Amino acid sequence: MSALGVVFRKELLDSLRERRSLLSALLLAPLFGPILFMLITSYAVNLQIDEAEQPIDVPIINGQGAENLVSHLFRRQIDVDHERFADVDALRRAVRRAEVDVGLVIDRDFGEALARGDPARVWIVADRANNTARPAVSRLRAALNEYGRGIGVQRLALRGVDPSLARPLAVLTDDVSTPSARSVLLLGMMTYFLLFSTLLGGTQVAIDTTAGERERGSLEPLLTLAASRAELVWGKIGVTFLFMAVSLAICIASFAIAVQFLPLAEIGMTASLTPLVCVGIYLVMLPFSVLGAGVMTIVASYTKSFREAQTFTSIAMVAPPLPIILVVLNPVQPSLPLMLVPSLSQHLMVTELVKGQTFDPLHLAVSAVTIAVGVGCGLATVRRYRGEAILV
């Protein structure tokens, strides 16, 4: 067996005996992301369904002269309360104190204005600073606009005018997206959890094989073995890569299982995380394990204690997934130059797979720069281990 294989086997056995490494790579890292993602997404989906189906209560002032409007609101799952507030000031105070989400004030001359053909005034009492009230305000505003359009159509028809003349432009939407493609609106952040789980899965190993050995005093005897410094480093990085790759595989499988429990079909979405798609995601994401192993190993090699290494590797975890957050805020389409950005290239290709589409093979080839960066970090670690400063 080569010296590299001996080092790899030694570090692997040591890591398997380390409970923190196993707990991080096989349980915490791969399962934390899918569980958190499922809880957040399930909450968001159920909230969206509830907002569309659950009735809302709206206090109303002067509603006695607008029976037709009240009936229209009732048909739109909006229940009005005529008796809760006696005057407008009391309603405004309640909305400002967030005791109610939204209120409606109807002009006393509402019925007479409609009879004359004049605009009938209504006031929506809302607090724009109250984010939780926005869904209720939007539903009430949409219902009122619909009621107003209906009256306008009736007025034109009574005067012998074709109502379509008031709508010279008919704007229609031809949605060509598939249910799988629409699911990216919710599953787009899945890649972030995959990247984070990959890094977390091998970080404990990277720390234990570098700063941990320095703290235990076992690094110096290891350097005296009949193995080159390069073989020592690549053996350590290889074990870290293995743990990250295993963590990534478990995380993808966990996501594939978790999305089956999300009510995506109720909002017109499907998650096509089939076994074939999961294999594709794994192959696309695997180069990031090389990058993660290289980055975490070199960062940990500059620390002198386990606790110090945990601090610096935690900071290093923030940088690789950062491009994904920027893309979520400013969406972009996959292109050849973007494939040069590690983590971003993986995110864009995984998104295409989740949509049920295929990506350009050239993009996959260019994204191999992620491996090059990881190898570069490994070479830098080898250079550091060749110096005597590693023992200080």
mmCIF file of C-alpha atoms in Angstrom:
data_model
loop_
_atom_site.group_PDB
_atom_site.id
_atom_site.type_symbol
_atom_site.label_atom_id
_atom_site.label_comp_id
_atom_site.label_asym_id
_atom_site.label_seq_id
_atom_site.Cartn_x
_atom_site.Cartn_y
_atom_site.Cartn_z
ATOM 1 C CA MET A 1 0.000 0.000 0.000
ATOM 2 C CA SER A 2 1.327 3.447 -0.918
ATOM 3 C CA ALA A 3 2.144 6.045 1.704
ATOM 4 C CA LEU A 4 -0.854 8.090 0.545
ATOM 5 C CA GLY A 5 -3.124 5.086 1.083
ATOM 6 C CA VAL A 6 -1.664 4.480 4.533
ATOM 7 C CA VAL A 7 -2.275 8.089 5.548
ATOM 8 C CA PHE A 8 -5.779 8.008 4.102
ATOM 9 C CA ARG A 9 -6.603 4.789 5.975
ATOM 10 C CA LYS A 10 -5.150 6.142 9.221
ATOM 11 C CA GLU A 11 -7.092 9.414 9.029
ATOM 12 C CA LEU A 12 -10.280 7.593 8.026
ATOM 13 C CA LEU A 13 -10.111 5.218 10.985
ATOM 14 C CA ASP A 14 -9.356 8.095 13.352
ATOM 15 C CA SER A 15 -12.330 10.048 11.989
ATOM 16 C CA LEU A 16 -14.645 7.060 12.286
ATOM 17 C CA ARG A 17 -13.670 6.758 15.953
ATOM 18 C CA GLU A 18 -14.383 10.469 16.470
ATOM 19 C CA ARG A 19 -18.050 10.799 17.432
ATOM 20 C CA ARG A 20 -18.177 14.479 16.552
ATOM 21 C CA SER A 21 -17.109 13.741 12.980
ATOM 22 C CA LEU A 22 -19.657 10.960 12.552
ATOM 23 C CA LEU A 23 -22.442 12.982 14.128
ATOM 24 C CA SER A 24 -21.664 15.954 11.886
ATOM 25 C CA ALA A 25 -21.177 14.032 8.628
ATOM 26 C CA LEU A 26 -23.924 11.414 8.892
ATOM 27 C CA LEU A 27 -26.641 13.055 10.968
ATOM 28 C CA LEU A 28 -26.454 16.772 11.708
ATOM 29 C CA ALA A 29 -25.151 18.053 8.361
ATOM 30 C CA PRO A 30 -27.277 15.998 5.914
ATOM 31 C CA LEU A 31 -30.529 16.057 7.879
ATOM 32 C CA PHE A 32 -30.604 19.541 9.370
ATOM 33 C CA GLY A 33 -30.994 21.273 5.985
ATOM 34 C CA PRO A 34 -33.831 19.098 4.595
ATOM 35 C CA ILE A 35 -35.774 19.171 7.853
ATOM 36 C CA LEU A 36 -35.449 22.939 8.207
ATOM 37 C CA PHE A 37 -36.266 23.423 4.522
ATOM 38 C CA MET A 38 -39.335 21.192 4.756
ATOM 39 C CA LEU A 39 -40.653 23.017 7.815
ATOM 40 C CA ILE A 40 -40.149 26.474 6.280
ATOM 41 C CA THR A 41 -41.534 25.515 2.863
ATOM 42 C CA SER A 42 -44.482 23.633 4.324
ATOM 43 C CA TYR A 43 -45.320 26.641 6.470
ATOM 44 C CA ALA A 44 -45.092 28.974 3.463
ATOM 45 C CA VAL A 45 -47.261 26.735 1.268
ATOM 46 C CA ASN A 46 -49.892 26.192 3.936
ATOM 47 C CA LEU A 47 -49.910 29.916 4.677
ATOM 48 C CA GLN A 48 -50.504 30.670 1.008
ATOM 49 C CA ILE A 49 -53.346 28.153 0.878
ATOM 50 C CA ASP A 50 -54.916 29.523 4.060
ATOM 51 C CA GLU A 51 -54.721 33.090 2.806
ATOM 52 C CA ALA A 52 -56.628 32.135 -0.335
ATOM 53 C CA GLU A 53 -59.273 29.950 1.326
ATOM 54 C CA GLN A 54 -59.803 31.170 4.882
ATOM 55 C CA PRO A 55 -62.365 33.948 5.425
ATOM 56 C CA ILE A 56 -61.216 37.238 6.898
ATOM 57 C CA ASP A 57 -63.111 39.591 9.203
ATOM 58 C CA VAL A 58 -63.356 43.238 8.179
ATOM 59 C CA PRO A 59 -65.020 45.855 10.419
ATOM 60 C CA ILE A 60 -67.175 48.178 8.358
ATOM 61 C CA ILE A 61 -68.621 51.649 8.965
ATOM 62 C CA ASN A 62 -71.849 52.825 7.266
ATOM 63 C CA GLY A 63 -72.477 49.479 5.613
ATOM 64 C CA GLN A 64 -76.253 49.679 5.932
ATOM 65 C CA GLY A 65 -76.596 51.493 2.617
ATOM 66 C CA ALA A 66 -74.358 49.126 0.674
ATOM 67 C CA GLU A 67 -76.090 45.763 0.959
ATOM 68 C CA ASN A 68 -75.020 44.636 -2.513
ATOM 69 C CA LEU A 69 -71.383 45.438 -1.766
ATOM 70 C CA VAL A 70 -71.575 43.566 1.536
ATOM 71 C CA SER A 71 -73.065 40.555 -0.247
ATOM 72 C CA HIS A 72 -70.279 40.661 -2.817
ATOM 73 C CA LEU A 73 -67.640 40.722 -0.087
ATOM 74 C CA PHE A 74 -69.316 37.787 1.637
ATOM 75 C CA ARG A 75 -69.098 35.745 -1.562
ATOM 76 C CA ARG A 76 -65.380 36.494 -1.619
ATOM 77 C CA GLN A 77 -64.844 35.008 1.848
ATOM 78 C CA ILE A 78 -64.817 38.446 3.512
ATOM 79 C CA ASP A 79 -67.063 38.690 6.568
ATOM 80 C CA VAL A 80 -68.038 42.228 7.546
ATOM 81 C CA ASP A 81 -68.788 43.375 11.078
ATOM 82 C CA HIS A 82 -71.193 46.332 11.296
ATOM 83 C CA GLU A 83 -71.276 46.668 15.085
ATOM 84 C CA ARG A 84 -67.688 46.412 16.288
ATOM 85 C CA PHE A 85 -66.819 50.112 15.882
ATOM 86 C CA ALA A 86 -69.183 53.042 16.234
ATOM 87 C CA ASP A 87 -67.086 55.662 14.444
ATOM 88 C CA VAL A 88 -64.156 56.020 12.094
ATOM 89 C CA ASP A 89 -61.728 57.259 14.760
ATOM 90 C CA ALA A 90 -62.203 54.113 16.831
ATOM 91 C CA LEU A 91 -61.586 51.970 13.757
ATOM 92 C CA ARG A 92 -58.415 53.903 12.859
ATOM 93 C CA ARG A 93 -57.058 53.533 16.402
ATOM 94 C CA ALA A 94 -57.717 49.784 16.336
ATOM 95 C CA VAL A 95 -55.914 49.392 13.018
ATOM 96 C CA ARG A 96 -52.968 51.462 14.241
ATOM 97 C CA ARG A 97 -52.700 49.273 17.353
ATOM 98 C CA ALA A 98 -52.910 46.154 15.119
ATOM 99 C CA GLU A 99 -56.065 44.984 16.871
ATOM 100 C CA VAL A 100 -57.577 44.462 13.418
ATOM 101 C CA ASP A 101 -55.776 44.039 10.098
ATOM 102 C CA VAL A 102 -57.977 46.219 7.911
ATOM 103 C CA GLY A 103 -61.242 48.131 8.028
ATOM 104 C CA LEU A 104 -63.673 49.589 5.510
ATOM 105 C CA VAL A 105 -65.475 52.923 5.663
ATOM 106 C CA ILE A 106 -68.323 53.567 3.214
ATOM 107 C CA ASP A 107 -69.469 57.057 2.325
ATOM 108 C CA ARG A 108 -72.914 57.938 3.692
ATOM 109 C CA ASP A 109 -73.946 58.968 0.171
ATOM 110 C CA PHE A 110 -72.763 55.650 -1.292
ATOM 111 C CA GLY A 111 -76.195 54.552 -2.545
ATOM 112 C CA GLU A 112 -77.152 57.981 -3.932
ATOM 113 C CA ALA A 113 -73.800 58.292 -5.750
ATOM 114 C CA LEU A 114 -74.317 54.965 -7.441
ATOM 115 C CA ALA A 115 -77.834 55.905 -8.422
ATOM 116 C CA ARG A 116 -76.594 59.149 -10.002
ATOM 117 C CA GLY A 117 -73.800 57.360 -11.807
ATOM 118 C CA ASP A 118 -71.141 59.197 -9.829
ATOM 119 C CA PRO A 119 -68.082 57.489 -8.255
ATOM 120 C CA ALA A 120 -69.125 56.072 -4.882
ATOM 121 C CA ARG A 121 -66.390 56.539 -2.298
ATOM 122 C CA VAL A 122 -65.074 53.882 0.077
ATOM 123 C CA TRP A 123 -61.994 54.054 2.287
ATOM 124 C CA ILE A 124 -59.751 51.156 3.156
ATOM 125 C CA VAL A 125 -58.341 51.758 6.630
ATOM 126 C CA ALA A 126 -54.947 50.068 6.792
ATOM 127 C CA ASP A 127 -51.495 50.396 8.309
ATOM 128 C CA ARG A 128 -48.822 50.040 5.632
ATOM 129 C CA ALA A 129 -46.198 49.409 8.280
ATOM 130 C CA ASN A 130 -48.022 46.267 9.434
ATOM 131 C CA ASN A 131 -46.628 43.475 7.254
ATOM 132 C CA THR A 132 -48.945 40.838 8.685
ATOM 133 C CA ALA A 133 -51.985 42.782 7.476
ATOM 134 C CA ARG A 134 -50.918 42.971 3.832
ATOM 135 C CA PRO A 135 -52.688 39.771 2.673
ATOM 136 C CA ALA A 136 -56.000 40.932 4.168
ATOM 137 C CA VAL A 137 -55.610 44.411 2.650
ATOM 138 C CA SER A 138 -54.839 42.916 -0.761
ATOM 139 C CA ARG A 139 -57.872 40.638 -0.655
ATOM 140 C CA LEU A 140 -60.200 43.466 0.334
ATOM 141 C CA ARG A 141 -58.809 45.782 -2.343
ATOM 142 C CA ALA A 142 -59.146 43.094 -5.025
ATOM 143 C CA ALA A 143 -62.765 42.398 -4.022
ATOM 144 C CA LEU A 144 -63.657 46.104 -4.143
ATOM 145 C CA ASN A 145 -62.031 46.534 -7.559
ATOM 146 C CA GLU A 146 -63.948 43.546 -8.850
ATOM 147 C CA TYR A 147 -67.215 44.982 -7.553
ATOM 148 C CA GLY A 148 -66.463 48.340 -9.179
ATOM 149 C CA ARG A 149 -65.699 46.744 -12.533
ATOM 150 C CA GLY A 150 -68.951 44.810 -12.392
ATOM 151 C CA ILE A 151 -70.973 47.998 -11.845
ATOM 152 C CA GLY A 152 -69.136 49.704 -14.704
ATOM 153 C CA VAL A 153 -70.027 46.879 -17.080
ATOM 154 C CA GLN A 154 -73.686 47.051 -16.037
ATOM 155 C CA ARG A 155 -73.834 50.816 -16.592
ATOM 156 C CA LEU A 156 -72.463 50.495 -20.103
ATOM 157 C CA ALA A 157 -74.848 47.668 -20.920
ATOM 158 C CA LEU A 158 -77.876 49.649 -19.702
ATOM 159 C CA ARG A 159 -76.885 52.503 -22.001
ATOM 160 C CA GLY A 160 -76.635 50.196 -24.968
ATOM 161 C CA VAL A 161 -72.853 50.351 -25.077
ATOM 162 C CA ASP A 162 -70.828 47.210 -25.533
ATOM 163 C CA PRO A 163 -68.775 46.857 -22.301
ATOM 164 C CA SER A 164 -65.845 45.508 -24.300
ATOM 165 C CA LEU A 165 -65.364 48.994 -25.779
ATOM 166 C CA ALA A 166 -64.102 50.119 -22.374
ATOM 167 C CA ARG A 167 -61.411 47.453 -22.553
ATOM 168 C CA PRO A 168 -59.506 48.117 -25.775
ATOM 169 C CA LEU A 169 -56.656 45.867 -24.653
ATOM 170 C CA ALA A 170 -57.192 42.310 -23.462
ATOM 171 C CA VAL A 171 -54.057 41.212 -21.644
ATOM 172 C CA LEU A 172 -53.833 37.429 -21.429
ATOM 173 C CA THR A 173 -51.093 35.290 -19.946
ATOM 174 C CA ASP A 174 -49.788 32.191 -21.659
ATOM 175 C CA ASP A 175 -47.928 30.402 -18.881
ATOM 176 C CA VAL A 176 -45.570 27.943 -20.539
ATOM 177 C CA SER A 177 -43.970 26.828 -17.283
ATOM 178 C CA THR A 178 -44.353 23.261 -16.145
ATOM 179 C CA PRO A 179 -45.340 22.292 -12.585
ATOM 180 C CA SER A 180 -41.728 21.193 -12.032
ATOM 181 C CA ALA A 181 -40.373 24.522 -13.262
ATOM 182 C CA ARG A 182 -42.753 26.449 -11.014
ATOM 183 C CA SER A 183 -41.542 24.451 -8.032
ATOM 184 C CA VAL A 184 -38.180 26.225 -8.350
ATOM 185 C CA LEU A 185 -39.890 29.277 -6.858
ATOM 186 C CA LEU A 186 -39.898 27.352 -3.586
ATOM 187 C CA LEU A 187 -37.066 24.866 -4.121
ATOM 188 C CA GLY A 188 -34.563 27.405 -5.418
ATOM 189 C CA MET A 189 -32.852 27.674 -2.030
ATOM 190 C CA MET A 190 -32.369 23.910 -1.827
ATOM 191 C CA THR A 191 -28.893 24.281 -3.324
ATOM 192 C CA TYR A 192 -27.865 26.544 -0.467
ATOM 193 C CA PHE A 193 -28.728 23.823 2.045
ATOM 194 C CA LEU A 194 -26.865 21.251 -0.063
ATOM 195 C CA LEU A 195 -23.722 23.375 -0.122
ATOM 196 C CA PHE A 196 -23.935 24.140 3.561
ATOM 197 C CA SER A 197 -24.521 20.474 4.440
ATOM 198 C CA THR A 198 -21.563 19.455 2.291
ATOM 199 C CA LEU A 199 -19.232 21.842 4.098
ATOM 200 C CA LEU A 200 -20.595 20.955 7.512
ATOM 201 C CA GLY A 201 -20.251 17.236 6.809
ATOM 202 C CA GLY A 202 -16.459 17.371 6.521
ATOM 203 C CA THR A 203 -15.482 20.371 8.581
ATOM 204 C CA GLN A 204 -15.075 18.400 11.804
ATOM 205 C CA VAL A 205 -12.794 15.956 9.979
ATOM 206 C CA ALA A 206 -10.710 18.794 8.511
ATOM 207 C CA ILE A 207 -10.348 20.334 11.962
ATOM 208 C CA ASP A 208 -9.472 17.056 13.662
ATOM 209 C CA THR A 209 -6.817 16.103 11.083
ATOM 210 C CA THR A 210 -5.072 19.488 11.301
ATOM 211 C CA ALA A 211 -5.668 21.651 14.367
ATOM 212 C CA GLY A 212 -6.761 18.618 16.376
ATOM 213 C CA GLU A 213 -3.461 16.834 15.765
ATOM 214 C CA ARG A 214 -1.496 19.954 16.672
ATOM 215 C CA GLU A 215 -3.454 20.309 19.898
ATOM 216 C CA ARG A 216 -2.987 16.640 20.805
ATOM 217 C CA GLY A 217 0.718 16.759 19.944
ATOM 218 C CA SER A 218 0.439 13.945 17.391
ATOM 219 C CA LEU A 219 1.351 16.034 14.351
ATOM 220 C CA GLU A 220 5.115 16.009 14.911
ATOM 221 C CA PRO A 221 5.389 12.190 15.148
ATOM 222 C CA LEU A 222 3.206 11.952 12.031
ATOM 223 C CA LEU A 223 5.589 14.161 10.081
ATOM 224 C CA THR A 224 8.471 11.811 10.883
ATOM 225 C CA LEU A 225 6.845 8.906 9.028
ATOM 226 C CA ALA A 226 8.210 7.643 5.707
ATOM 227 C CA ALA A 227 5.676 9.655 3.758
ATOM 228 C CA SER A 228 6.090 12.918 1.937
ATOM 229 C CA ARG A 229 4.351 16.044 3.158
ATOM 230 C CA ALA A 230 2.242 16.013 -0.018
ATOM 231 C CA GLU A 231 1.022 12.474 0.711
ATOM 232 C CA LEU A 232 0.151 13.462 4.271
ATOM 233 C CA VAL A 233 -1.870 16.460 3.130
ATOM 234 C CA TRP A 234 -3.679 14.726 0.283
ATOM 235 C CA GLY A 235 -4.539 11.853 2.611
ATOM 236 C CA LYS A 236 -6.148 14.288 5.035
ATOM 237 C CA ILE A 237 -7.974 16.123 2.253
ATOM 238 C CA GLY A 238 -9.112 12.800 0.795
ATOM 239 C CA VAL A 239 -10.787 11.758 4.041
ATOM 240 C CA THR A 240 -12.433 15.179 4.368
ATOM 241 C CA PHE A 241 -13.679 14.878 0.775
ATOM 242 C CA LEU A 242 -15.085 11.410 1.512
ATOM 243 C CA PHE A 243 -17.059 12.632 4.504
ATOM 244 C CA MET A 244 -18.377 15.616 2.520
ATOM 245 C CA ALA A 245 -19.387 13.367 -0.379
ATOM 246 C CA VAL A 246 -21.259 11.003 1.958
ATOM 247 C CA SER A 247 -22.968 13.925 3.696
ATOM 248 C CA LEU A 248 -24.009 15.331 0.302
ATOM 249 C CA ALA A 249 -25.494 11.985 -0.780
ATOM 250 C CA ILE A 250 -27.500 11.628 2.438
ATOM 251 C CA CYS A 251 -28.697 15.239 2.174
ATOM 252 C CA ILE A 252 -29.950 14.807 -1.406
ATOM 253 C CA ALA A 253 -31.758 11.598 -0.473
ATOM 254 C CA SER A 254 -33.304 13.364 2.509
ATOM 255 C CA PHE A 255 -34.542 16.188 0.276
ATOM 256 C CA ALA A 256 -36.058 13.696 -2.164
ATOM 257 C CA ILE A 257 -37.996 12.135 0.703
ATOM 258 C CA ALA A 258 -38.927 15.421 2.381
ATOM 259 C CA VAL A 259 -40.510 17.033 -0.684
ATOM 260 C CA GLN A 260 -42.951 14.134 -0.925
ATOM 261 C CA PHE A 261 -44.652 15.490 2.198
ATOM 262 C CA LEU A 262 -45.019 19.051 0.877
ATOM 263 C CA PRO A 263 -48.487 20.013 -0.473
ATOM 264 C CA LEU A 264 -47.001 21.427 -3.683
ATOM 265 C CA ALA A 265 -49.787 20.024 -5.867
ATOM 266 C CA GLU A 266 -52.318 22.280 -4.136
ATOM 267 C CA ILE A 267 -50.533 25.353 -5.529
ATOM 268 C CA GLY A 268 -49.867 23.904 -8.972
ATOM 269 C CA MET A 269 -46.313 22.657 -8.427
ATOM 270 C CA THR A 270 -44.527 19.325 -8.468
ATOM 271 C CA ALA A 271 -41.025 18.435 -7.347
ATOM 272 C CA SER A 272 -39.449 16.004 -9.818
ATOM 273 C CA LEU A 273 -36.699 14.718 -7.546
ATOM 274 C CA THR A 274 -36.640 11.285 -9.164
ATOM 275 C CA PRO A 275 -33.730 8.909 -8.531
ATOM 276 C CA LEU A 276 -32.233 9.880 -11.900
ATOM 277 C CA VAL A 277 -32.501 13.602 -11.088
ATOM 278 C CA CYS A 278 -30.969 13.007 -7.654
ATOM 279 C CA VAL A 279 -28.019 11.219 -9.243
ATOM 280 C CA GLY A 280 -27.595 14.160 -11.625
ATOM 281 C CA ILE A 281 -27.679 16.616 -8.728
ATOM 282 C CA TYR A 282 -25.085 14.558 -6.873
ATOM 283 C CA LEU A 283 -22.701 14.487 -9.836
ATOM 284 C CA VAL A 284 -23.110 18.225 -10.365
ATOM 285 C CA MET A 285 -22.549 19.006 -6.700
ATOM 286 C CA LEU A 286 -19.668 16.569 -6.122
ATOM 287 C CA PRO A 287 -16.951 18.974 -7.390
ATOM 288 C CA PHE A 288 -17.947 21.332 -4.610
ATOM 289 C CA SER A 289 -16.881 18.633 -2.135
ATOM 290 C CA VAL A 290 -13.361 18.929 -3.565
ATOM 291 C CA LEU A 291 -13.471 22.682 -3.071
ATOM 292 C CA GLY A 292 -14.894 22.343 0.425
ATOM 293 C CA ALA A 293 -12.267 19.791 1.472
ATOM 294 C CA GLY A 294 -9.457 22.012 0.210
ATOM 295 C CA VAL A 295 -10.803 25.205 1.743
ATOM 296 C CA MET A 296 -11.584 23.749 5.150
ATOM 297 C CA THR A 297 -8.258 21.949 5.380
ATOM 298 C CA ILE A 298 -6.136 24.979 4.576
ATOM 299 C CA VAL A 299 -8.168 27.226 6.887
ATOM 300 C CA ALA A 300 -7.895 24.742 9.755
ATOM 301 C CA SER A 301 -4.154 24.295 9.143
ATOM 302 C CA TYR A 302 -3.552 27.913 10.146
ATOM 303 C CA THR A 303 -5.133 27.406 13.578
ATOM 304 C CA LYS A 304 -3.497 25.982 16.688
ATOM 305 C CA SER A 305 -6.458 24.632 18.640
ATOM 306 C CA PHE A 306 -9.722 22.838 17.969
ATOM 307 C CA ARG A 307 -11.779 25.746 19.255
ATOM 308 C CA GLU A 308 -9.886 28.297 17.155
ATOM 309 C CA ALA A 309 -10.340 26.094 14.083
ATOM 310 C CA GLN A 310 -14.092 25.878 14.680
ATOM 311 C CA THR A 311 -14.270 29.667 14.772
ATOM 312 C CA PHE A 312 -12.360 30.236 11.532
ATOM 313 C CA THR A 313 -14.006 27.393 9.593
ATOM 314 C CA SER A 314 -17.420 28.719 10.608
ATOM 315 C CA ILE A 315 -16.461 32.048 9.050
ATOM 316 C CA ALA A 316 -15.148 30.265 5.950
ATOM 317 C CA MET A 317 -18.492 28.486 5.514
ATOM 318 C CA VAL A 318 -20.196 31.781 4.788
ATOM 319 C CA ALA A 319 -18.187 32.643 1.665
ATOM 320 C CA PRO A 320 -18.843 29.695 -0.731
ATOM 321 C CA PRO A 321 -22.682 29.808 -0.616
ATOM 322 C CA LEU A 322 -22.723 33.631 -0.795
ATOM 323 C CA PRO A 323 -23.127 33.834 -4.624
ATOM 324 C CA ILE A 324 -26.360 31.857 -4.344
ATOM 325 C CA ILE A 325 -27.860 34.435 -1.999
ATOM 326 C CA LEU A 326 -26.907 37.202 -4.433
ATOM 327 C CA VAL A 327 -28.522 35.325 -7.326
ATOM 328 C CA VAL A 328 -31.730 34.836 -5.347
ATOM 329 C CA LEU A 329 -31.909 38.614 -4.892
ATOM 330 C CA ASN A 330 -30.939 39.283 -8.535
ATOM 331 C CA PRO A 331 -31.922 36.269 -10.690
ATOM 332 C CA VAL A 332 -29.721 35.413 -13.672
ATOM 333 C CA GLN A 333 -29.823 32.869 -16.475
ATOM 334 C CA PRO A 334 -27.101 30.211 -16.814
ATOM 335 C CA SER A 335 -24.228 31.359 -19.010
ATOM 336 C CA LEU A 336 -20.665 30.267 -19.702
ATOM 337 C CA PRO A 337 -18.977 33.061 -17.683
ATOM 338 C CA LEU A 338 -21.106 32.270 -14.616
ATOM 339 C CA MET A 339 -19.907 28.658 -14.719
ATOM 340 C CA LEU A 340 -16.506 29.987 -13.654
ATOM 341 C CA VAL A 341 -17.912 30.952 -10.239
ATOM 342 C CA PRO A 342 -17.726 28.041 -7.762
ATOM 343 C CA SER A 343 -21.005 27.214 -5.996
ATOM 344 C CA LEU A 344 -22.923 29.508 -8.366
ATOM 345 C CA SER A 345 -22.289 27.153 -11.282
ATOM 346 C CA GLN A 346 -23.550 24.206 -9.222
ATOM 347 C CA HIS A 347 -26.616 26.166 -8.163
ATOM 348 C CA LEU A 348 -27.570 27.108 -11.726
ATOM 349 C CA MET A 349 -27.166 23.566 -13.046
ATOM 350 C CA VAL A 350 -29.082 22.029 -10.142
ATOM 351 C CA THR A 351 -31.879 24.521 -10.764
ATOM 352 C CA GLU A 352 -32.097 23.338 -14.375
ATOM 353 C CA LEU A 353 -32.326 19.731 -13.211
ATOM 354 C CA VAL A 354 -35.071 20.537 -10.695
ATOM 355 C CA LYS A 355 -37.003 22.253 -13.498
ATOM 356 C CA GLY A 356 -36.869 19.028 -15.487
ATOM 357 C CA GLN A 357 -34.560 20.569 -18.078
ATOM 358 C CA THR A 358 -31.071 19.719 -19.268
ATOM 359 C CA PHE A 359 -28.061 21.999 -19.106
ATOM 360 C CA ASP A 360 -25.334 22.553 -21.674
ATOM 361 C CA PRO A 361 -22.576 19.906 -21.255
ATOM 362 C CA LEU A 362 -20.075 22.694 -21.873
ATOM 363 C CA HIS A 363 -21.357 24.370 -18.706
ATOM 364 C CA LEU A 364 -20.533 21.213 -16.758
ATOM 365 C CA ALA A 365 -17.040 21.131 -18.222
ATOM 366 C CA VAL A 366 -16.356 24.791 -17.412
ATOM 367 C CA SER A 367 -17.735 24.383 -13.884
ATOM 368 C CA ALA A 368 -14.811 22.013 -13.259
ATOM 369 C CA VAL A 369 -12.955 25.175 -12.250
ATOM 370 C CA THR A 370 -14.479 24.415 -8.833
ATOM 371 C CA ILE A 371 -12.249 21.342 -8.656
ATOM 372 C CA ALA A 372 -9.264 23.416 -9.733
ATOM 373 C CA VAL A 373 -9.841 25.851 -6.870
ATOM 374 C CA GLY A 374 -10.055 22.960 -4.416
ATOM 375 C CA VAL A 375 -6.842 21.448 -5.783
ATOM 376 C CA GLY A 376 -5.198 24.866 -5.528
ATOM 377 C CA CYS A 377 -6.127 25.047 -1.862
ATOM 378 C CA GLY A 378 -4.668 21.568 -1.411
ATOM 379 C CA LEU A 379 -1.391 22.584 -3.051
ATOM 380 C CA ALA A 380 -1.223 25.636 -0.799
ATOM 381 C CA THR A 381 -1.735 23.358 2.217
ATOM 382 C CA VAL A 382 1.077 21.093 1.006
ATOM 383 C CA ARG A 383 3.374 24.093 0.773
ATOM 384 C CA ARG A 384 2.457 25.109 4.317
ATOM 385 C CA TYR A 385 3.160 21.604 5.651
ATOM 386 C CA ARG A 386 6.590 21.674 4.041
ATOM 387 C CA GLY A 387 7.553 24.612 6.201
ATOM 388 C CA GLU A 388 8.561 24.374 9.835
ATOM 389 C CA ALA A 389 5.931 26.951 10.820
ATOM 390 C CA ILE A 390 3.346 24.173 10.859
ATOM 391 C CA LEU A 391 4.857 22.885 14.120
ATOM 392 C CA VAL A 392 4.912 26.254 15.874
#
